[in-house]
Short mmCIF file of C-alpha atoms (C1' of nucleotides) in Angstrom, two decimals:
data_model
loop_
_atom_site.label_atom_id
_atom_site.label_comp_id
_atom_site.label_asym_id
_atom_site.label_seq_id
_atom_site.Cartn_x
_atom_site.Cartn_y
_atom_site.Cartn_z
CA MET I 1 -6.94 -24.30 -24.39
CA ARG I 2 -8.21 -23.61 -20.91
CA LYS I 3 -5.46 -23.84 -18.26
CA SER I 4 -5.63 -25.23 -14.74
CA ARG I 5 -6.10 -22.87 -11.81
CA VAL I 6 -2.49 -23.37 -10.78
CA GLU I 7 -1.22 -22.59 -14.27
CA THR I 8 -3.51 -19.56 -14.47
CA ALA I 9 -2.13 -18.18 -11.23
CA GLU I 10 1.41 -18.80 -12.42
CA THR I 11 0.72 -17.03 -15.69
CA ARG I 12 -0.74 -14.06 -13.89
CA ARG I 13 2.28 -13.87 -11.62
CA ARG I 14 4.59 -14.09 -14.64
CA ILE I 15 2.79 -11.23 -16.39
CA VAL I 16 3.11 -8.98 -13.31
CA ASP I 17 6.75 -9.94 -12.99
CA VAL I 18 7.59 -9.22 -16.61
CA ALA I 19 5.55 -5.99 -16.53
CA SER I 20 7.30 -4.82 -13.40
CA ARG I 21 10.66 -5.19 -15.16
CA GLU I 22 9.58 -3.83 -18.55
CA PHE I 23 7.89 -0.77 -17.02
CA ARG I 24 11.03 0.06 -15.07
CA ALA I 25 13.31 -0.57 -18.05
CA ASN I 26 11.33 1.36 -20.67
CA GLY I 27 8.81 3.52 -18.82
CA LEU I 28 5.08 3.17 -18.20
CA HIS I 29 3.94 4.92 -21.38
CA ALA I 30 6.51 3.38 -23.68
CA THR I 31 5.75 -0.18 -22.58
CA GLY I 32 2.73 -1.65 -24.33
CA VAL I 33 0.40 -4.40 -23.15
CA ALA I 34 1.45 -6.43 -26.20
CA ASP I 35 5.14 -5.97 -25.31
CA VAL I 36 4.57 -7.35 -21.84
CA MET I 37 2.50 -10.29 -23.07
CA ALA I 38 5.03 -11.18 -25.77
CA GLU I 39 7.84 -11.07 -23.21
CA ALA I 40 5.76 -13.39 -21.03
CA GLY I 41 5.40 -15.76 -23.98
CA LEU I 42 1.72 -15.04 -24.61
CA SER I 43 -0.38 -13.33 -27.26
CA HIS I 44 -1.83 -9.98 -26.30
CA GLY I 45 -5.48 -11.05 -26.54
CA GLY I 46 -5.41 -13.01 -23.31
CA PHE I 47 -4.35 -10.03 -21.24
CA TYR I 48 -7.89 -9.10 -20.25
CA ARG I 49 -8.55 -12.55 -18.74
CA HIS I 50 -6.13 -11.44 -16.01
CA PHE I 51 -6.43 -7.65 -15.73
CA GLY I 52 -9.19 -5.12 -16.23
CA SER I 53 -6.90 -2.58 -17.88
CA LYS I 54 -3.30 -1.54 -18.40
CA ASP I 55 -3.72 0.84 -15.45
CA HIS I 56 -4.51 -2.03 -13.12
CA LEU I 57 -1.43 -3.90 -14.33
CA ILE I 58 0.64 -0.80 -13.64
CA ALA I 59 -0.66 -0.68 -10.08
CA GLU I 60 0.17 -4.35 -9.49
CA ALA I 61 3.55 -4.12 -11.19
CA CYS I 62 4.38 -1.07 -9.07
CA GLU I 63 3.43 -2.91 -5.90
CA SER I 64 5.52 -5.91 -6.93
CA ALA I 65 8.53 -3.73 -7.75
CA LEU I 66 8.33 -1.94 -4.40
CA THR I 67 8.00 -5.20 -2.49
CA THR I 68 11.06 -6.51 -4.30
CA LEU I 69 12.93 -3.28 -3.57
CA ILE I 70 12.18 -3.45 0.14
CA GLY I 71 13.28 -7.08 0.21
CA SER I 72 16.58 -6.23 -1.47
CA LEU I 73 17.19 -3.31 0.88
CA GLU I 74 16.56 -5.59 3.86
CA LYS I 75 18.91 -8.13 2.32
CA ALA I 76 21.53 -5.41 1.85
CA ALA I 77 21.25 -4.50 5.54
CA ASP I 78 21.65 -8.23 6.18
CA GLY I 79 20.26 -8.23 9.71
CA ARG I 80 22.55 -5.41 10.81
CA ASN I 81 20.84 -2.56 12.60
CA GLY I 82 21.89 1.01 13.20
CA LYS I 83 24.74 2.73 11.40
CA ASP I 84 26.09 -0.37 9.67
CA GLY I 85 22.72 -1.45 8.31
CA LEU I 86 21.94 2.03 7.04
CA LYS I 87 25.37 2.34 5.47
CA ALA I 88 24.89 -0.97 3.65
CA ILE I 89 21.48 0.08 2.32
CA VAL I 90 22.75 3.46 1.16
CA ASN I 91 25.77 1.84 -0.49
CA ALA I 92 23.58 -0.61 -2.38
CA TYR I 93 21.09 2.02 -3.49
CA LEU I 94 23.68 4.62 -4.52
CA SER I 95 25.81 2.17 -6.50
CA THR I 96 26.60 2.39 -10.21
CA SER I 97 25.22 -1.12 -10.53
CA HIS I 98 21.81 0.04 -9.31
CA ARG I 99 22.09 3.05 -11.59
CA ASP I 100 22.79 0.80 -14.58
CA ARG I 101 20.18 -1.87 -13.90
CA LEU I 102 16.95 -0.10 -14.73
CA ALA I 103 14.77 -3.19 -14.89
CA ASP I 104 15.78 -4.45 -11.43
CA GLY I 105 15.99 -1.09 -9.74
CA CYS I 106 13.86 1.11 -7.55
CA PRO I 107 10.61 2.08 -9.32
CA LEU I 108 10.63 5.52 -7.71
CA ALA I 109 13.91 6.31 -9.45
CA GLY I 110 12.94 4.35 -12.57
CA VAL I 111 9.47 5.69 -13.28
CA GLY I 112 9.00 8.27 -10.51
CA SER I 113 7.85 11.15 -12.67
CA GLU I 114 5.43 8.88 -14.53
CA LEU I 115 3.97 7.67 -11.23
CA VAL I 116 3.05 11.30 -10.53
CA ARG I 117 0.54 11.08 -13.39
CA ALA I 118 -0.53 7.48 -12.77
CA SER I 119 -3.97 6.41 -11.54
CA GLU I 120 -5.06 7.12 -7.97
CA GLU I 121 -4.83 3.36 -7.32
CA THR I 122 -1.20 3.24 -8.47
CA ARG I 123 -0.28 6.33 -6.48
CA GLU I 124 -1.83 4.83 -3.35
CA VAL I 125 0.20 1.66 -3.87
CA ALA I 126 3.34 3.70 -4.44
CA ALA I 127 2.65 5.83 -1.35
CA GLN I 128 2.31 2.66 0.73
CA GLY I 129 5.66 1.40 -0.62
CA ILE I 130 7.30 4.74 0.14
CA ALA I 131 6.00 4.55 3.71
CA GLU I 132 7.50 1.08 4.08
CA VAL I 133 10.88 2.18 2.75
CA VAL I 134 10.84 5.11 5.18
CA GLU I 135 9.94 2.74 8.02
CA LEU I 136 12.81 0.44 7.10
CA LEU I 137 15.30 3.31 7.02
CA ALA I 138 13.93 4.76 10.26
CA MET I 139 14.43 1.41 11.96
CA GLN I 140 18.12 1.55 11.02
CA ILE I 141 18.46 5.11 12.28
CA ASP I 142 16.73 4.43 15.58
CA PRO I 143 15.03 1.13 16.35
CA ARG I 144 12.66 2.88 18.72
CA ARG I 145 11.32 4.51 15.56
CA GLY I 146 10.61 7.95 16.84
CA LYS I 147 9.13 10.72 14.73
CA ALA I 148 12.61 12.22 14.39
CA ALA I 149 14.02 9.01 12.92
CA ARG I 150 11.18 8.79 10.42
CA SER I 151 11.69 12.41 9.42
CA GLU I 152 15.37 11.76 8.84
CA ALA I 153 14.48 8.62 6.88
CA VAL I 154 12.26 10.66 4.57
CA PHE I 155 15.18 13.00 3.93
CA ILE I 156 17.55 10.14 3.12
CA ALA I 157 14.98 8.44 0.88
CA ALA I 158 14.41 11.65 -1.07
CA ALA I 159 18.15 12.18 -1.52
CA MET I 160 18.64 8.60 -2.74
CA VAL I 161 15.76 8.71 -5.23
CA GLY I 162 16.86 12.10 -6.54
CA ALA I 163 20.49 11.00 -6.77
CA VAL I 164 19.83 7.90 -8.85
CA THR I 165 17.43 9.80 -11.12
CA ILE I 166 19.98 12.56 -11.70
CA ALA I 167 22.85 10.10 -12.10
CA ARG I 168 20.91 8.27 -14.78
CA ILE I 169 20.24 11.47 -16.71
CA ILE I 170 23.89 12.56 -16.83
CA PRO I 171 25.49 10.91 -19.88
CA ASP I 172 29.10 11.12 -18.72
CA PRO I 173 29.71 8.03 -16.56
CA ASP I 174 32.26 9.71 -14.29
CA ALA I 175 30.21 12.83 -13.66
CA SER I 176 27.25 10.54 -13.04
CA ALA I 177 29.16 8.33 -10.60
CA SER I 178 30.41 11.32 -8.67
CA VAL I 179 26.81 12.41 -8.05
CA LEU I 180 26.18 9.05 -6.38
CA GLN I 181 29.47 9.42 -4.51
CA ASP I 182 28.65 12.93 -3.28
CA VAL I 183 25.23 11.99 -2.02
CA LYS I 184 26.53 8.81 -0.40
CA LYS I 185 29.16 10.80 1.48
CA HIS I 186 26.69 13.34 2.82
CA VAL I 187 24.12 10.74 3.82
CA GLU I 188 26.78 8.90 5.76
CA MET I 189 28.01 12.09 7.46
CA ARG I 190 24.44 13.07 8.25
CA MET Y 1 0.95 32.58 -45.97
CA ARG Y 2 4.67 33.05 -45.48
CA LYS Y 3 5.55 34.98 -42.30
CA SER Y 4 8.25 37.57 -41.75
CA ARG Y 5 11.53 36.55 -40.12
CA VAL Y 6 10.56 38.29 -36.91
CA GLU Y 7 7.22 36.52 -36.79
CA THR Y 8 8.86 33.18 -37.57
CA ALA Y 9 11.29 33.61 -34.70
CA GLU Y 10 8.43 34.56 -32.38
CA THR Y 11 6.43 31.53 -33.44
CA ARG Y 12 9.38 29.24 -32.82
CA ARG Y 13 9.90 30.71 -29.38
CA ARG Y 14 6.20 30.29 -28.62
CA ILE Y 15 6.28 26.62 -29.63
CA VAL Y 16 9.28 25.94 -27.35
CA ASP Y 17 7.57 27.82 -24.54
CA VAL Y 18 4.30 25.95 -24.85
CA ALA Y 19 6.13 22.63 -25.26
CA SER Y 20 8.22 23.27 -22.18
CA ARG Y 21 5.02 23.74 -20.14
CA GLU Y 22 3.03 20.90 -21.73
CA PHE Y 23 5.87 18.41 -21.39
CA ARG Y 24 6.23 19.22 -17.70
CA ALA Y 25 2.48 19.14 -17.11
CA ASN Y 26 1.67 15.91 -18.95
CA GLY Y 27 4.96 14.13 -19.54
CA LEU Y 28 7.19 13.75 -22.61
CA HIS Y 29 5.49 10.67 -24.02
CA ALA Y 30 1.93 11.74 -23.28
CA THR Y 31 2.35 15.14 -24.94
CA GLY Y 32 1.97 15.00 -28.71
CA VAL Y 33 3.39 17.32 -31.35
CA ALA Y 34 -0.18 18.15 -32.37
CA ASP Y 35 -1.07 19.01 -28.75
CA VAL Y 36 1.79 21.47 -28.54
CA MET Y 37 1.03 23.06 -31.90
CA ALA Y 38 -2.68 23.40 -31.08
CA GLU Y 39 -1.83 25.01 -27.73
CA ALA Y 40 0.42 27.43 -29.64
CA GLY Y 41 -2.49 28.26 -31.96
CA LEU Y 42 -1.08 26.47 -35.00
CA SER Y 43 -1.89 23.38 -37.04
CA HIS Y 44 0.44 20.43 -36.58
CA GLY Y 45 1.70 20.36 -40.15
CA GLY Y 46 3.90 23.41 -39.73
CA PHE Y 47 5.89 21.87 -36.91
CA TYR Y 48 8.65 20.56 -39.18
CA ARG Y 49 9.37 24.04 -40.56
CA HIS Y 50 10.81 24.75 -37.09
CA PHE Y 51 12.12 21.45 -35.73
CA GLY Y 52 13.60 18.31 -37.23
CA SER Y 53 11.76 15.98 -34.89
CA LYS Y 54 9.86 15.75 -31.61
CA ASP Y 55 13.14 14.73 -29.94
CA HIS Y 56 14.79 18.00 -30.92
CA LEU Y 57 11.84 19.93 -29.51
CA ILE Y 58 12.17 17.98 -26.27
CA ALA Y 59 15.84 18.97 -26.04
CA GLU Y 60 15.04 22.66 -26.58
CA ALA Y 61 12.04 22.61 -24.26
CA CYS Y 62 14.18 20.97 -21.58
CA GLU Y 63 16.85 23.62 -21.96
CA SER Y 64 14.25 26.36 -21.77
CA ALA Y 65 12.64 24.86 -18.65
CA LEU Y 66 16.00 24.57 -16.90
CA THR Y 67 16.96 28.13 -17.78
CA THR Y 68 13.64 29.32 -16.37
CA LEU Y 69 14.16 27.21 -13.25
CA ILE Y 70 17.61 28.67 -12.60
CA GLY Y 71 16.23 32.16 -13.09
CA SER Y 72 13.45 31.56 -10.59
CA LEU Y 73 15.86 30.07 -8.05
CA GLU Y 74 18.10 33.12 -8.41
CA LYS Y 75 15.06 35.31 -7.99
CA ALA Y 76 14.08 33.37 -4.87
CA ALA Y 77 17.54 33.98 -3.41
CA ASP Y 78 16.97 37.62 -4.32
CA GLY Y 79 20.59 38.69 -4.19
CA ARG Y 80 21.14 37.20 -0.75
CA ASN Y 81 24.15 34.96 -0.42
CA GLY Y 82 25.04 32.31 2.11
CA LYS Y 83 22.59 30.78 4.56
CA ASP Y 84 19.70 33.16 3.81
CA GLY Y 85 19.93 32.74 0.04
CA LEU Y 86 20.08 28.97 0.31
CA LYS Y 87 17.19 28.92 2.74
CA ALA Y 88 15.08 31.00 0.36
CA ILE Y 89 15.85 28.70 -2.57
CA VAL Y 90 15.10 25.56 -0.59
CA ASN Y 91 11.87 27.08 0.72
CA ALA Y 92 10.71 27.95 -2.78
CA TYR Y 93 11.63 24.56 -4.24
CA LEU Y 94 10.15 22.50 -1.40
CA SER Y 95 6.87 24.41 -1.29
CA THR Y 96 3.41 22.92 -1.88
CA SER Y 97 2.95 25.56 -4.55
CA HIS Y 98 5.90 24.19 -6.52
CA ARG Y 99 4.57 20.67 -5.91
CA ASP Y 100 1.18 21.64 -7.31
CA ARG Y 101 2.34 23.63 -10.31
CA LEU Y 102 3.64 20.95 -12.63
CA ALA Y 103 3.77 23.08 -15.76
CA ASP Y 104 5.88 25.82 -14.17
CA GLY Y 105 8.06 23.59 -12.04
CA CYS Y 106 11.46 21.98 -12.17
CA PRO Y 107 11.76 19.62 -15.16
CA LEU Y 108 13.95 17.23 -13.17
CA ALA Y 109 11.11 16.64 -10.74
CA GLY Y 110 8.46 16.89 -13.46
CA VAL Y 111 9.85 14.57 -16.11
CA GLY Y 112 13.05 13.27 -14.50
CA SER Y 113 12.48 9.58 -15.09
CA GLU Y 114 11.53 10.25 -18.69
CA LEU Y 115 14.70 12.28 -19.22
CA VAL Y 116 16.62 9.12 -18.29
CA ARG Y 117 15.36 7.56 -21.54
CA ALA Y 118 15.52 10.73 -23.63
CA SER Y 119 17.93 11.31 -26.52
CA GLU Y 120 21.63 11.84 -25.86
CA GLU Y 121 21.15 15.47 -26.93
CA THR Y 122 18.43 16.01 -24.34
CA ARG Y 123 20.42 14.31 -21.61
CA GLU Y 124 23.41 16.51 -22.38
CA VAL Y 125 21.24 19.60 -22.13
CA ALA Y 126 19.75 18.34 -18.86
CA ALA Y 127 23.20 17.53 -17.47
CA GLN Y 128 24.32 21.07 -18.27
CA GLY Y 129 21.29 22.45 -16.44
CA ILE Y 130 21.96 20.22 -13.45
CA ALA Y 131 25.54 21.49 -13.32
CA GLU Y 132 24.28 25.08 -13.31
CA VAL Y 133 21.81 24.40 -10.51
CA VAL Y 134 24.61 22.77 -8.50
CA GLU Y 135 26.83 25.77 -9.17
CA LEU Y 136 24.12 28.15 -8.00
CA LEU Y 137 23.57 26.20 -4.79
CA ALA Y 138 27.32 25.87 -4.18
CA MET Y 139 27.68 29.62 -4.49
CA GLN Y 140 25.16 30.06 -1.66
CA ILE Y 141 26.93 27.49 0.50
CA ASP Y 142 30.37 29.01 -0.02
CA PRO Y 143 31.01 31.80 -2.50
CA ARG Y 144 34.59 30.61 -2.95
CA ARG Y 145 32.96 27.58 -4.57
CA GLY Y 146 35.20 24.85 -3.31
CA LYS Y 147 34.84 21.22 -4.22
CA ALA Y 148 33.25 20.59 -0.84
CA ALA Y 149 30.56 23.19 -1.45
CA ARG Y 150 29.76 21.69 -4.84
CA SER Y 151 29.56 18.22 -3.34
CA GLU Y 152 27.15 19.46 -0.70
CA ALA Y 153 25.16 21.25 -3.41
CA VAL Y 154 24.77 17.96 -5.31
CA PHE Y 155 23.41 16.38 -2.16
CA ILE Y 156 20.89 19.16 -1.59
CA ALA Y 157 19.82 19.14 -5.24
CA ALA Y 158 19.23 15.38 -5.15
CA ALA Y 159 17.20 15.66 -1.96
CA MET Y 160 15.06 18.46 -3.41
CA VAL Y 161 14.36 16.66 -6.70
CA GLY Y 162 13.56 13.41 -4.90
CA ALA Y 163 11.37 15.18 -2.36
CA VAL Y 164 9.17 16.93 -4.91
CA THR Y 165 8.87 13.76 -6.99
CA ILE Y 166 7.85 11.71 -3.95
CA ALA Y 167 5.53 14.44 -2.65
CA ARG Y 168 3.75 14.51 -6.00
CA ILE Y 169 3.23 10.75 -5.99
CA ILE Y 170 1.65 10.63 -2.51
CA PRO Y 171 -2.09 11.27 -2.94
CA ASP Y 172 -2.80 12.43 0.62
CA PRO Y 173 -2.03 16.18 0.67
CA ASP Y 174 -0.93 16.23 4.32
CA ALA Y 175 1.37 13.22 4.06
CA SER Y 176 2.73 14.75 0.88
CA ALA Y 177 3.33 18.16 2.49
CA SER Y 178 5.09 16.58 5.44
CA VAL Y 179 7.60 14.99 3.07
CA LEU Y 180 8.48 18.47 1.82
CA GLN Y 181 8.58 19.70 5.41
CA ASP Y 182 10.87 16.88 6.57
CA VAL Y 183 13.34 17.39 3.75
CA LYS Y 184 13.30 21.16 4.17
CA LYS Y 185 14.11 20.79 7.87
CA HIS Y 186 17.05 18.47 7.28
CA VAL Y 187 18.48 20.53 4.44
CA GLU Y 188 18.38 23.60 6.66
CA MET Y 189 20.00 21.75 9.57
CA ARG Y 190 22.62 20.33 7.24
"C1'" DT U 1 11.65 52.79 -56.01
"C1'" DG U 2 9.26 49.32 -58.72
"C1'" DT U 3 8.76 44.87 -60.69
"C1'" DA U 4 9.34 39.75 -61.34
"C1'" DC U 5 10.41 35.80 -59.26
"C1'" DA U 6 12.02 32.58 -55.62
"C1'" DT U 7 11.38 31.34 -51.03
"C1'" DC U 8 9.11 29.33 -47.36
"C1'" DA U 9 5.67 29.60 -42.93
"C1'" DG U 10 1.63 27.63 -42.27
"C1'" DT U 11 -2.55 24.56 -43.73
"C1'" DG U 12 -4.93 20.35 -43.85
"C1'" DA U 13 -5.16 15.82 -45.81
"C1'" DA U 14 -2.77 11.64 -45.83
"C1'" DC U 15 0.93 8.12 -44.61
"C1'" DG U 16 2.09 3.87 -41.97
"C1'" DC U 17 2.11 2.32 -37.54
"C1'" DG U 18 1.23 0.87 -32.86
"C1'" DC U 19 -1.71 1.61 -29.14
"C1'" DG U 20 -5.51 -0.29 -25.66
"C1'" DT U 21 -9.34 -2.95 -25.97
"C1'" DT U 22 -12.96 -6.29 -27.86
"C1'" DC U 23 -14.56 -10.51 -29.66
"C1'" DA U 24 -15.62 -15.04 -31.86
"C1'" DC U 25 -13.49 -19.11 -31.44
"C1'" DT U 26 -10.72 -23.37 -29.47
"C1'" DG U 27 -10.29 -26.99 -26.55
"C1'" DA U 28 -8.64 -28.39 -22.04
"C1'" DT U 29 -10.26 -27.97 -17.23
"C1'" DG U 30 -13.69 -27.91 -13.68
"C1'" DT U 31 -18.27 -29.30 -12.05
"C1'" DA U 32 -22.62 -31.80 -11.43
"C1'" DC U 33 -24.86 -36.00 -11.53
"C1'" DT B 1 -15.45 -43.67 -10.98
"C1'" DG B 2 -17.52 -42.23 -15.33
"C1'" DT B 3 -20.03 -39.19 -18.24
"C1'" DA B 4 -22.13 -34.76 -19.97
"C1'" DC B 5 -21.90 -30.16 -19.86
"C1'" DA B 6 -20.39 -25.49 -18.48
"C1'" DT B 7 -16.50 -22.70 -17.87
"C1'" DC B 8 -12.87 -19.99 -19.28
"C1'" DA B 9 -7.40 -19.30 -20.51
"C1'" DG B 10 -5.43 -18.28 -24.46
"C1'" DT B 11 -5.44 -17.20 -29.73
"C1'" DG B 12 -5.47 -14.10 -33.45
"C1'" DA B 13 -8.13 -10.93 -36.14
"C1'" DA B 14 -10.31 -6.68 -35.81
"C1'" DC B 15 -11.97 -2.18 -33.64
"C1'" DG B 16 -11.31 2.94 -33.42
"C1'" DC B 17 -7.96 6.08 -32.39
"C1'" DG B 18 -3.92 9.00 -32.00
"C1'" DC B 19 0.79 9.09 -32.87
"C1'" DG B 20 5.08 11.24 -35.58
"C1'" DT B 21 5.98 12.50 -39.99
"C1'" DT B 22 5.26 13.78 -45.05
"C1'" DC B 23 3.47 16.40 -48.73
"C1'" DA B 24 1.01 19.29 -52.22
"C1'" DC B 25 -0.63 23.55 -51.90
"C1'" DT B 26 -1.35 28.83 -50.54
"C1'" DG B 27 0.03 33.28 -50.60
"C1'" DA B 28 2.72 36.71 -48.16
"C1'" DT B 29 7.67 37.85 -47.61
"C1'" DG B 30 12.32 38.33 -49.21
"C1'" DT B 31 15.51 39.06 -53.05
"C1'" DA B 32 17.53 40.40 -57.47
"C1'" DC B 33 17.55 43.51 -61.06
#
DNA sequence: TGTACATCAGTGAACGCGCGTTCACTGATGTAC
DNA sequence: TGTACATCAGTGAACGCGCGTTCACTGATGTAC
């Protein structure tokens, strides 16, 4: 049943992709290796042909999720720089649709508190992704990318991650939406 | 081996207390009922004399953690109102000591992304706690507690929760501390 | 106040279950000649 | 280009383990008279 190198690489990519979504949807602890493999259309035994451990998969899935996030934020900005680009990014991130789409969303909001207790490798990957998000936001604030712009970007990133996390916890949809609304307003006022 | 009513109530309180700390230190999923009971000096079998399920304990532990948090924020403000009180609260929350003390810290930063997937009961409890934190912050911003003050309080709360979560993920202590520093600065500038 | 009995907090073994990981096996793919 | 052999992706059973929960049992506490 050996597969070709191309198929093997595709399978591996599919596992990371599925894992990245499942982890965000259900949490790192609650998602099992067997769940991921089943969702990828495979039996669980083959997992260790691709990854050394669940922890390594978490690290790769985290990296993949953050890369996707950055891509979607760039797409939201849609080539616009400055105020308009930032506004578009903030609007996309602080939307009820992002709040409600766990599997596609930002991993920092989705599994942030589990990343705190993840492996050093995963935390390094996450830290790198955070730095890239901050860089992207800073570029919108001031393309010359000064220290001040990066500092402000950190502030905005923290507010966005906290807002979506809190909005997802609050069961009442209106109260939840108004948290997103409040934070959006204050980020835009700056 | 039956215990008196007073002892029973004390035991129950001790279990909630230990659980509240263990959950924040190790996460909701990673902390077992047996872990909590052992830490409370009991065998696991007696757990169900006090609680209907692990989920109910989570709800109570979450409530307890939030009550403690609000108390410590009030203590940080130390009777001061307005700018000084707010500054004191923000300084306490965005400190490296809060970052490094998982078990004693804010449950929204500690287990926020797990609360998203917690029971309705737990999420209601958490939402109530969030509302109280917002109220406390709003009172510092403007004691007349207008809608605007509450909206700004939501923004500050989101930024603080996001900042501590992100700071805890970043492995490098200096990079992590500068996230806290950046957010602190911008909250104070408002 | 004293006695007889019911209650129930806590113990420790056991339940079924799912976890991460390992392994013998299979057969198609890759490699060496 | 064709053949013989080594490799290894994927399968499915099995490993030990810890989970949340249940239960028979114990003996001290609470209650009724």
